[in-house]
């Protein structure tokens, strides 16, 4: 991982996680939804936190998302989150909704908070009912000390992910130390407009829920909504952020002199988690970053970046370390965006492969070597105006097919 | 292949092909663009034919498409088509355009027609210039009798396709026998709005070019634009239809009493070729047909059908013969179309798997067996109104990744 000059305003915490911010705890345990892996996780703040969420745009929104939105709608606050993996509780009708309510109720009672202060999230197979007996037995054990630990939470929320995804950073605001931590899971059904992904961010910053909500929405569009693994937008995607104010800074608003520092720090955490999801995409062997600039608008650049990062042909070419720039050009061309084809230049990292719409001579061996690196950058310079965007994804491998040809069995 | 009741109005010709209609010839030869396989093909009508074309919507339209459009624009007629595979002559700048003009000129001279009566098509790798010396040597041999044969043409236009795609049917119009034949190639970069695909249709029907053009456009939207292999829309897609009038029927217009018969026959040919392209998608092991009905509009049904057929997760599940209907529901849900999730039912063939938005009990073994068949149908009944559409695609296999991870090498 390479950190850029953004670090000037904040500091990355070694082993930082979703429980790094003051007043937060997290944990996980095995309740039997999966054979062995921890499958039930929770986050808890010892005081009520301002809360905001963004949710999948899929018409078939899963039951837990409905319940979570109801919780937040009440007072724009949350104090805890309960999450299970293995079963998504999506397309489960009335019974599924009731199960999500029951999950929320029992969790709230167990940790001693009001029902509407609890959020519920699920991820896994669609269309199966939760085995509530196992889940309830699990929730009843949440307070046992041996289940505490952000690492356990990070594990509990994973499905086909191959590794845990957590981070925390620190910055000073009003002379107070503010911490922002987070955890996330991917890794299939990942596509802009909320990946199949759950992401939870906690901070002890003092910030009102309206500002928190606007910030989350704006940052999500530049981070979680800019990643793709396979173009499929799930029924369960959700990002929640909780801010419990324990850092003691002056309330953060756009007028606060350090607003930008906070915004950038939160963006860094979300971008980090989004990239980790893309990097750990099903079957992925490397992270691909697509940078588009010179588009007529930022929206247009966004559409073009998503078109490139979503192309199966681009993704397989990168998997094969094949500098097949024709596929990049093709994906730009079918993005549906206005652009002058004769002004388009394309780089693989620093290697110019297309200049003003026609091939540039380049060293194939050098390009192949570059494409074998862990992180690959595709840069498209359109030369039309100043619109720009960045998107992240991964290569498409045999392993992706293997995982998804038999996910249920 | 199963033929339906459509056969009442027309007859499938055994070994029918692009040269079955009166006055048409086709051929192919090896000119050295590829190692061994025939790589240069042509179609010729002994009289000028009314002509119409539809072309890729990709901004980076390849040089031959520009030249072909220029040809047709002149008199709405064509008398010949020259096609090469291996190199797409796309993103090749001024030189590429000149090469396409030169190809057209030499072909026209060789077969003795005016330049603007010739169309040019190319398919293959993007960004490389055509080796014009080899191509020119090839074109100079077109009149040699040993190169004649529709089978040779069908082979000449293939790239990663595994088999030739040709058809011809016969019907009676005004007491005259009218023949419609065609040939096509796929098989990667295939997606609605013209697959990476070339498709050529010839008929001896008597029809004015305006009617021919409107018909082709209308039928393309229901056939070639409804197939997908990998979501990538190429720079070189083109469908051309030539009608030389030799059948001697009264001119076909929407007012002709047998207009519907002709329309349906032409649609059958285009749909057949489109399905053959999908069936032969890169790495495909089976044809997938998605039928959507009950949508609010036909346009909405089209978007939903395309969303399902394009989903990597649906495609890999079918590859694994896994009745993972959750992915179908998910793809419906993120299609961006208005629909009532509680009214959606989904069938795999005749097996009901989702009823009114929730899982229906079904026999997993029976579903698995069905999904292993050569042709798989996914049927989504939305129950909102009467909009309907059908789309075709294929499963996503290891082989797709293998082919595309190393296409150039």
Short mmCIF file of C-alpha atoms in Angstrom, two decimals, chain A:
data_model
loop_
_atom_site.label_atom_id
_atom_site.label_comp_id
_atom_site.label_asym_id
_atom_site.label_seq_id
_atom_site.Cartn_x
_atom_site.Cartn_y
_atom_site.Cartn_z
CA UNK A 1 0.00 0.00 0.00
CA UNK A 2 1.32 3.41 -0.94
CA UNK A 3 0.28 6.46 0.99
CA UNK A 4 0.39 9.79 -0.73
CA UNK A 5 0.74 13.34 0.52
CA UNK A 6 -2.73 13.06 2.01
CA UNK A 7 -0.91 11.81 5.07
CA UNK A 8 0.09 15.33 5.96
CA UNK A 9 -3.26 15.96 7.65
CA UNK A 10 -3.80 12.56 9.19
CA UNK A 11 -1.92 9.57 10.48
CA UNK A 12 -2.52 5.93 9.72
CA UNK A 13 -2.83 3.84 12.89
CA UNK A 14 -0.92 0.60 12.99
CA UNK A 15 -3.49 -2.18 13.45
CA UNK A 16 -6.21 0.47 13.45
CA UNK A 17 -9.74 -0.83 13.10
CA UNK A 18 -13.44 -0.20 13.51
CA UNK A 19 -13.07 -0.08 17.30
CA UNK A 20 -10.14 2.37 17.36
CA UNK A 21 -12.26 5.48 17.84
CA UNK A 22 -13.08 6.35 21.46
CA UNK A 23 -16.11 4.60 22.91
CA UNK A 24 -16.45 1.90 20.21
CA UNK A 25 -16.27 -1.84 20.66
CA UNK A 26 -16.67 -4.64 18.15
CA UNK A 27 -16.81 -8.39 18.28
CA UNK A 28 -17.74 -11.59 16.52
CA UNK A 29 -18.63 -15.18 17.21
CA UNK A 30 -19.63 -18.40 15.48
CA UNK A 31 -23.34 -19.07 15.74
CA UNK A 32 -23.57 -21.83 13.19
CA UNK A 33 -24.75 -20.17 9.97
CA UNK A 34 -21.46 -21.30 8.47
CA UNK A 35 -19.57 -24.46 9.20
CA UNK A 36 -16.62 -23.03 11.09
CA UNK A 37 -15.94 -19.39 10.29
CA UNK A 38 -17.18 -16.69 12.63
CA UNK A 39 -20.50 -15.56 11.18
CA UNK A 40 -22.06 -13.04 13.57
CA UNK A 41 -20.54 -9.65 14.33
CA UNK A 42 -21.50 -6.46 16.10
CA UNK A 43 -20.35 -2.91 16.70
CA UNK A 44 -21.29 -0.95 19.79
CA UNK A 45 -20.78 2.61 20.94
CA UNK A 46 -21.06 3.34 24.67
CA UNK A 47 -22.97 6.53 23.88
CA UNK A 48 -25.51 7.24 21.12
CA UNK A 49 -23.81 8.21 17.84
CA UNK A 50 -24.98 10.40 15.00
CA UNK A 51 -25.61 8.04 12.12
CA UNK A 52 -25.99 8.08 8.35
CA UNK A 53 -26.36 5.35 5.76
CA UNK A 54 -26.42 4.78 2.01
CA UNK A 55 -28.13 1.73 0.56
CA UNK A 56 -28.36 -0.37 -2.58
CA UNK A 57 -30.41 0.98 -5.47
CA UNK A 58 -31.56 -2.57 -6.27
CA UNK A 59 -35.36 -2.81 -6.36
CA UNK A 60 -35.16 -6.03 -4.34
CA UNK A 61 -33.80 -4.40 -1.21
CA UNK A 62 -33.14 -6.95 1.51
CA UNK A 63 -35.11 -6.97 4.78
CA UNK A 64 -32.26 -5.81 7.07
CA UNK A 65 -31.83 -2.66 4.98
CA UNK A 66 -35.46 -1.75 5.51
CA UNK A 67 -35.14 -2.23 9.25
CA UNK A 68 -31.89 -0.25 9.43
CA UNK A 69 -33.40 2.66 7.52
CA UNK A 70 -36.33 2.66 9.91
CA UNK A 71 -33.94 2.78 12.86
CA UNK A 72 -31.98 5.72 11.52
CA UNK A 73 -35.11 7.57 10.41
CA UNK A 74 -36.28 7.82 14.01
CA UNK A 75 -33.57 10.04 15.52
CA UNK A 76 -30.68 9.91 13.05
CA UNK A 77 -28.75 8.04 15.69
CA UNK A 78 -27.43 4.55 16.22
CA UNK A 79 -25.60 2.89 19.05
CA UNK A 80 -25.02 -0.57 17.66
CA UNK A 81 -24.92 -2.72 14.54
CA UNK A 82 -25.58 -6.46 14.32
CA UNK A 83 -24.39 -8.28 11.20
CA UNK A 84 -24.53 -11.86 9.99
CA UNK A 85 -22.89 -13.45 6.98
CA UNK A 86 -23.84 -16.63 5.04
CA UNK A 87 -27.48 -15.67 4.47
CA UNK A 88 -28.55 -12.34 2.97
CA UNK A 89 -32.14 -12.35 4.20
CA UNK A 90 -33.15 -10.96 0.78
CA UNK A 91 -36.27 -12.04 -1.14
CA UNK A 92 -37.59 -13.61 2.02
CA UNK A 93 -40.97 -11.84 2.20
CA UNK A 94 -42.85 -11.11 5.41
CA UNK A 95 -41.02 -13.76 7.40
CA UNK A 96 -37.65 -12.30 6.44
CA UNK A 97 -38.73 -8.84 7.53
CA UNK A 98 -39.98 -10.21 10.83
CA UNK A 99 -36.67 -12.02 11.30
CA UNK A 100 -34.74 -8.79 10.75
CA UNK A 101 -36.93 -7.03 13.33
CA UNK A 102 -36.40 -9.89 15.78
CA UNK A 103 -32.66 -9.75 15.21
CA UNK A 104 -32.67 -6.03 15.95
CA UNK A 105 -34.83 -6.43 19.05
CA UNK A 106 -32.78 -9.16 20.65
CA UNK A 107 -29.50 -7.41 19.89
CA UNK A 108 -30.77 -4.12 21.37
CA UNK A 109 -31.98 -5.86 24.52
CA UNK A 110 -28.76 -7.80 24.91
CA UNK A 111 -26.50 -4.76 24.72
CA UNK A 112 -28.98 -2.56 26.58
CA UNK A 113 -29.97 0.03 24.01
CA UNK A 114 -33.28 1.12 22.54
CA UNK A 115 -34.47 -0.87 19.52
CA UNK A 116 -34.29 2.02 17.09
CA UNK A 117 -30.67 2.61 18.09
CA UNK A 118 -29.68 -0.67 16.44
CA UNK A 119 -28.91 -1.34 12.77
CA UNK A 120 -29.13 -4.77 11.12
CA UNK A 121 -27.09 -6.06 8.16
CA UNK A 122 -26.89 -9.42 6.42
CA UNK A 123 -24.82 -10.77 3.53
CA UNK A 124 -24.72 -14.11 1.77
CA UNK A 125 -27.12 -16.26 -0.16
CA UNK A 126 -30.35 -14.69 -1.42
CA UNK A 127 -33.74 -16.29 -0.84
CA UNK A 128 -33.14 -18.36 2.26
CA UNK A 129 -34.65 -17.68 5.64
CA UNK A 130 -32.30 -17.14 8.57
CA UNK A 131 -32.17 -20.08 11.00
CA UNK A 132 -33.38 -17.87 13.83
CA UNK A 133 -32.74 -20.39 16.59
CA UNK A 134 -29.01 -20.46 15.87
CA UNK A 135 -28.89 -16.73 15.36
CA UNK A 136 -30.70 -16.05 18.62
CA UNK A 137 -28.41 -18.34 20.53
CA UNK A 138 -25.50 -16.42 19.04
CA UNK A 139 -26.88 -13.01 19.91
CA UNK A 140 -27.44 -14.11 23.49
CA UNK A 141 -23.69 -14.64 23.83
CA UNK A 142 -22.60 -11.22 22.61
CA UNK A 143 -21.67 -9.93 26.05
CA UNK A 144 -19.21 -12.75 26.74
CA UNK A 145 -15.80 -11.14 26.89
CA UNK A 146 -14.03 -13.77 24.78
CA UNK A 147 -15.99 -12.66 21.70
CA UNK A 148 -14.73 -9.06 21.83
CA UNK A 149 -12.29 -7.83 19.20
CA UNK A 150 -12.44 -5.85 15.98
CA UNK A 151 -10.58 -8.67 14.19
CA UNK A 152 -13.44 -11.02 15.03
CA UNK A 153 -15.92 -8.51 13.64
CA UNK A 154 -13.91 -8.15 10.44
CA UNK A 155 -13.98 -11.94 10.02
CA UNK A 156 -17.64 -12.30 10.88
CA UNK A 157 -18.84 -10.17 7.99
CA UNK A 158 -16.81 -11.88 5.23
CA UNK A 159 -18.36 -14.14 2.58
CA UNK A 160 -16.12 -15.13 -0.34
CA UNK A 161 -13.56 -12.51 0.71
CA UNK A 162 -10.09 -13.89 1.22
CA UNK A 163 -9.02 -11.39 3.84
CA UNK A 164 -10.22 -9.02 6.51
CA UNK A 165 -10.52 -5.35 5.65
CA UNK A 166 -10.01 -2.80 8.39
CA UNK A 167 -8.34 0.56 8.91
CA UNK A 168 -8.17 3.51 11.25
CA UNK A 169 -6.61 6.93 10.98
CA UNK A 170 -6.11 9.81 13.37
CA UNK A 171 -6.16 13.55 12.91
CA UNK A 172 -6.26 16.62 15.12
CA UNK A 173 -9.31 18.84 15.08
CA UNK A 174 -9.63 21.77 17.49
CA UNK A 175 -6.62 20.36 19.29
CA UNK A 176 -8.47 17.10 19.95
CA UNK A 177 -7.51 13.73 18.54
CA UNK A 178 -10.22 12.50 16.19
CA UNK A 179 -10.13 8.87 15.09
CA UNK A 180 -11.92 7.35 12.09
CA UNK A 181 -12.02 3.59 11.72
CA UNK A 182 -13.80 1.17 9.45
CA UNK A 183 -14.35 -2.36 8.28
CA UNK A 184 -15.80 -3.75 5.05
CA UNK A 185 -16.56 -6.92 3.11
CA UNK A 186 -16.84 -7.68 -0.62
CA UNK A 187 -16.32 -9.51 -2.81
CA UNK A 188 -18.76 -10.69 -5.51
CA UNK A 189 -21.82 -8.86 -6.87
CA UNK A 190 -19.68 -5.76 -6.72
CA UNK A 191 -20.65 -2.84 -8.89
CA UNK A 192 -21.12 0.90 -8.72
CA UNK A 193 -24.26 2.09 -6.99
CA UNK A 194 -23.21 0.22 -3.94
CA UNK A 195 -21.18 -2.87 -4.31
CA UNK A 196 -22.34 -6.13 -2.66
CA UNK A 197 -20.64 -4.95 0.13
CA UNK A 198 -21.10 -3.95 3.65
CA UNK A 199 -19.00 -1.16 5.01
CA UNK A 200 -19.08 0.33 8.49
CA UNK A 201 -17.24 3.44 9.57
CA UNK A 202 -16.94 4.66 13.15
CA UNK A 203 -15.57 7.92 14.42
CA UNK A 204 -15.46 9.80 17.67
CA UNK A 205 -15.72 13.08 15.78
CA UNK A 206 -18.42 15.49 16.86
CA UNK A 207 -20.58 16.06 13.78
CA UNK A 208 -24.31 16.55 13.24
CA UNK A 209 -26.17 13.79 11.39
CA UNK A 210 -27.21 16.02 8.47
CA UNK A 211 -23.60 16.98 7.73
CA UNK A 212 -22.58 13.36 8.27
CA UNK A 213 -25.20 12.16 5.81
CA UNK A 214 -24.28 14.65 3.09
CA UNK A 215 -20.61 13.86 3.51
CA UNK A 216 -21.17 10.12 3.36
CA UNK A 217 -23.22 10.46 0.17
CA UNK A 218 -20.65 12.66 -1.51
CA UNK A 219 -17.74 10.42 -0.51
CA UNK A 220 -19.58 7.19 -1.42
CA UNK A 221 -19.97 8.45 -4.97
CA UNK A 222 -16.20 8.83 -5.22
CA UNK A 223 -15.26 5.62 -3.42
CA UNK A 224 -17.67 2.70 -2.94
CA UNK A 225 -19.69 3.65 -6.02
CA UNK A 226 -16.52 3.66 -8.13
CA UNK A 227 -15.56 0.04 -7.65
CA UNK A 228 -16.67 -2.96 -9.64
CA UNK A 229 -15.87 -6.63 -9.53
CA UNK A 230 -18.48 -8.11 -11.80
CA UNK A 231 -21.09 -5.54 -12.66
CA UNK A 232 -23.76 -7.01 -10.44
CA UNK A 233 -25.34 -4.67 -7.89
CA UNK A 234 -26.57 -6.60 -4.90
CA UNK A 235 -29.73 -6.46 -2.81
CA UNK A 236 -27.84 -5.94 0.47
CA UNK A 237 -25.30 -3.19 -0.06
CA UNK A 238 -25.01 -0.73 2.76
CA UNK A 239 -22.55 1.76 4.18
CA UNK A 240 -23.14 3.04 7.68
CA UNK A 241 -21.17 5.68 9.51
CA UNK A 242 -21.47 6.33 13.24
CA UNK A 243 -20.03 9.43 14.91
CA UNK A 244 -20.27 9.46 18.69
CA UNK A 245 -18.69 12.84 19.40
CA UNK A 246 -16.33 11.56 22.08
CA UNK A 247 -13.30 13.35 20.60
CA UNK A 248 -14.72 16.59 21.96
CA UNK A 249 -14.04 18.77 18.92
CA UNK A 250 -16.29 21.68 17.96
CA UNK A 251 -19.22 20.39 15.83
CA UNK A 252 -18.03 19.77 12.30
CA UNK A 253 -19.85 21.59 9.52
CA UNK A 254 -18.73 22.93 6.17
CA UNK A 255 -17.99 26.19 8.01
CA UNK A 256 -15.52 24.61 10.40
CA UNK A 257 -11.94 25.71 9.53
CA UNK A 258 -10.80 22.06 9.49
CA UNK A 259 -13.77 20.74 7.55
CA UNK A 260 -11.57 19.80 4.60
CA UNK A 261 -9.19 17.85 6.81
CA UNK A 262 -12.06 15.81 8.18
CA UNK A 263 -13.62 15.32 4.76
CA UNK A 264 -10.32 14.13 3.30
CA UNK A 265 -9.66 11.82 6.22
CA UNK A 266 -13.10 10.24 5.92
CA UNK A 267 -12.66 9.99 2.15
CA UNK A 268 -9.34 8.28 2.66
CA UNK A 269 -10.91 5.65 4.92
CA UNK A 270 -13.78 5.00 2.48
CA UNK A 271 -11.45 4.93 -0.51
CA UNK A 272 -9.11 2.55 1.29
CA UNK A 273 -11.95 0.17 2.13
CA UNK A 274 -13.37 0.41 -1.41
CA UNK A 275 -9.98 -0.39 -2.93
CA UNK A 276 -9.48 -3.28 -0.56
CA UNK A 277 -12.83 -4.68 -1.70
CA UNK A 278 -11.83 -4.35 -5.37
CA UNK A 279 -8.39 -5.83 -4.70
CA UNK A 280 -10.05 -8.80 -2.98
CA UNK A 281 -12.65 -9.22 -5.75
CA UNK A 282 -13.63 -12.82 -6.37
CA UNK A 283 -10.73 -14.54 -8.09
CA UNK A 284 -8.81 -11.27 -8.41
CA UNK A 285 -5.05 -11.34 -8.66
CA UNK A 286 -4.52 -7.60 -8.86
CA UNK A 287 -6.06 -4.19 -8.26
CA UNK A 288 -6.86 -2.13 -11.33
CA UNK A 289 -7.23 1.64 -11.10
CA UNK A 290 -8.73 3.57 -14.00
CA UNK A 291 -8.11 7.30 -14.15
CA UNK A 292 -9.98 9.36 -16.70
CA UNK A 293 -9.29 13.03 -17.25
CA UNK A 294 -10.01 15.60 -19.93
CA UNK A 295 -13.67 14.57 -20.29
CA UNK A 296 -16.37 17.12 -20.98
CA UNK A 297 -17.72 16.72 -17.41
CA UNK A 298 -16.93 14.78 -14.24
CA UNK A 299 -20.11 12.75 -14.82
CA UNK A 300 -18.91 11.82 -18.27
CA UNK A 301 -15.47 10.87 -16.92
CA UNK A 302 -17.22 8.72 -14.30
CA UNK A 303 -19.24 6.87 -16.95
CA UNK A 304 -16.12 6.28 -19.04
CA UNK A 305 -14.05 5.10 -16.07
CA UNK A 306 -16.85 2.69 -15.10
CA UNK A 307 -17.13 1.47 -18.68
CA UNK A 308 -13.43 0.57 -18.77
CA UNK A 309 -13.27 -0.98 -15.31
CA UNK A 310 -16.40 -3.06 -16.02
CA UNK A 311 -15.23 -4.52 -19.33
CA UNK A 312 -14.75 -8.29 -19.15
CA UNK A 313 -12.37 -8.04 -22.08
CA UNK A 314 -10.20 -5.43 -20.38
CA UNK A 315 -10.28 -7.47 -17.18
CA UNK A 316 -9.26 -10.72 -18.86
CA UNK A 317 -6.51 -8.94 -20.84
CA UNK A 318 -5.08 -7.63 -17.58
CA UNK A 319 -5.36 -11.09 -16.07
CA UNK A 320 -3.23 -12.30 -19.00
CA UNK A 321 -0.89 -9.27 -18.68
CA UNK A 322 -1.72 -8.53 -22.31
CA UNK A 323 -1.39 -4.85 -23.29
CA UNK A 324 -4.50 -5.13 -25.48
CA UNK A 325 -5.32 -1.42 -25.47
CA UNK A 326 -7.87 -1.94 -28.27
CA UNK A 327 -10.25 -3.20 -25.62
CA UNK A 328 -9.72 -0.08 -23.52
CA UNK A 329 -10.43 2.12 -26.52
CA UNK A 330 -13.49 0.01 -27.29
CA UNK A 331 -14.84 0.39 -23.76
CA UNK A 332 -14.32 4.15 -23.96
CA UNK A 333 -16.12 4.15 -27.29
CA UNK A 334 -19.24 2.34 -26.13
CA UNK A 335 -19.59 4.28 -22.88
CA UNK A 336 -22.29 6.39 -24.49
CA UNK A 337 -20.38 9.58 -23.70
CA UNK A 338 -19.59 12.42 -26.08
CA UNK A 339 -15.88 12.60 -26.86
CA UNK A 340 -13.51 13.29 -29.72
CA UNK A 341 -11.96 9.93 -30.66
CA UNK A 342 -9.01 11.63 -32.30
CA UNK A 343 -7.92 13.26 -29.04
CA UNK A 344 -7.90 10.16 -26.83
CA UNK A 345 -4.60 8.98 -25.37
CA UNK A 346 -4.19 5.93 -23.17
CA UNK A 347 -1.43 5.00 -20.75
CA UNK A 348 -0.72 1.78 -18.92
CA UNK A 349 0.99 3.25 -15.89
CA UNK A 350 3.58 5.49 -17.51
CA UNK A 351 3.60 3.63 -20.82
CA UNK A 352 1.86 5.51 -23.63
CA UNK A 353 -0.03 3.00 -25.79
CA UNK A 354 -2.50 5.19 -27.70
CA UNK A 355 -1.83 8.76 -28.73
CA UNK A 356 -4.60 10.89 -30.18
CA UNK A 357 -6.70 7.91 -31.18
CA UNK A 358 -3.99 5.88 -32.90
CA UNK A 359 -1.48 3.33 -31.59
CA UNK A 360 1.73 4.63 -30.06
CA UNK A 361 4.84 2.47 -30.40
CA UNK A 362 5.67 0.85 -27.07
CA UNK A 363 7.77 -1.97 -25.68
CA UNK A 364 5.53 -5.02 -25.31
CA UNK A 365 7.83 -6.70 -22.80
CA UNK A 366 7.92 -3.65 -20.61
CA UNK A 367 4.13 -3.36 -20.77
CA UNK A 368 3.72 -7.02 -19.87
CA UNK A 369 5.99 -6.59 -16.89
CA UNK A 370 3.98 -3.60 -15.73
CA UNK A 371 0.70 -5.48 -16.09
CA UNK A 372 2.01 -8.23 -13.83
CA UNK A 373 2.36 -5.80 -10.92
CA UNK A 374 -0.04 -5.96 -7.96
CA UNK A 375 -1.58 -2.63 -8.83
CA UNK A 376 -2.19 -1.66 -12.43
CA UNK A 377 -3.20 1.81 -13.61
CA UNK A 378 -5.06 2.54 -16.82
CA UNK A 379 -5.04 6.24 -17.61
CA UNK A 380 -7.26 7.72 -20.32
CA UNK A 381 -6.65 11.33 -21.29
CA UNK A 382 -9.52 12.57 -23.43
CA UNK A 383 -8.31 16.07 -24.17
CA UNK A 384 -11.82 17.50 -24.48
CA UNK A 385 -12.19 19.49 -21.24
CA UNK A 386 -11.50 19.07 -17.51
CA UNK A 387 -13.84 16.30 -16.32
CA UNK A 388 -12.14 13.58 -14.31
CA UNK A 389 -12.87 10.46 -12.29
CA UNK A 390 -11.16 7.41 -10.83
CA UNK A 391 -12.57 3.88 -10.61
CA UNK A 392 -11.21 0.65 -9.15
CA UNK A 393 -11.68 -2.97 -10.03
CA UNK A 394 -9.77 -6.16 -10.61
CA UNK A 395 -8.83 -8.69 -13.23
CA UNK A 396 -11.17 -11.48 -14.34
CA UNK A 397 -9.70 -14.91 -13.70
CA UNK A 398 -10.51 -18.60 -14.00
CA UNK A 399 -10.93 -18.50 -10.25
CA UNK A 400 -13.84 -16.02 -10.57
CA UNK A 401 -15.65 -18.51 -12.76
CA UNK A 402 -14.87 -21.40 -10.42
CA UNK A 403 -16.13 -19.54 -7.36
CA UNK A 404 -19.33 -18.44 -9.05
CA UNK A 405 -20.18 -21.57 -10.97
CA UNK A 406 -20.72 -23.31 -7.65
CA UNK A 407 -21.37 -20.66 -5.02
CA UNK A 408 -24.36 -22.41 -3.52
CA UNK A 409 -23.02 -25.95 -3.59
#
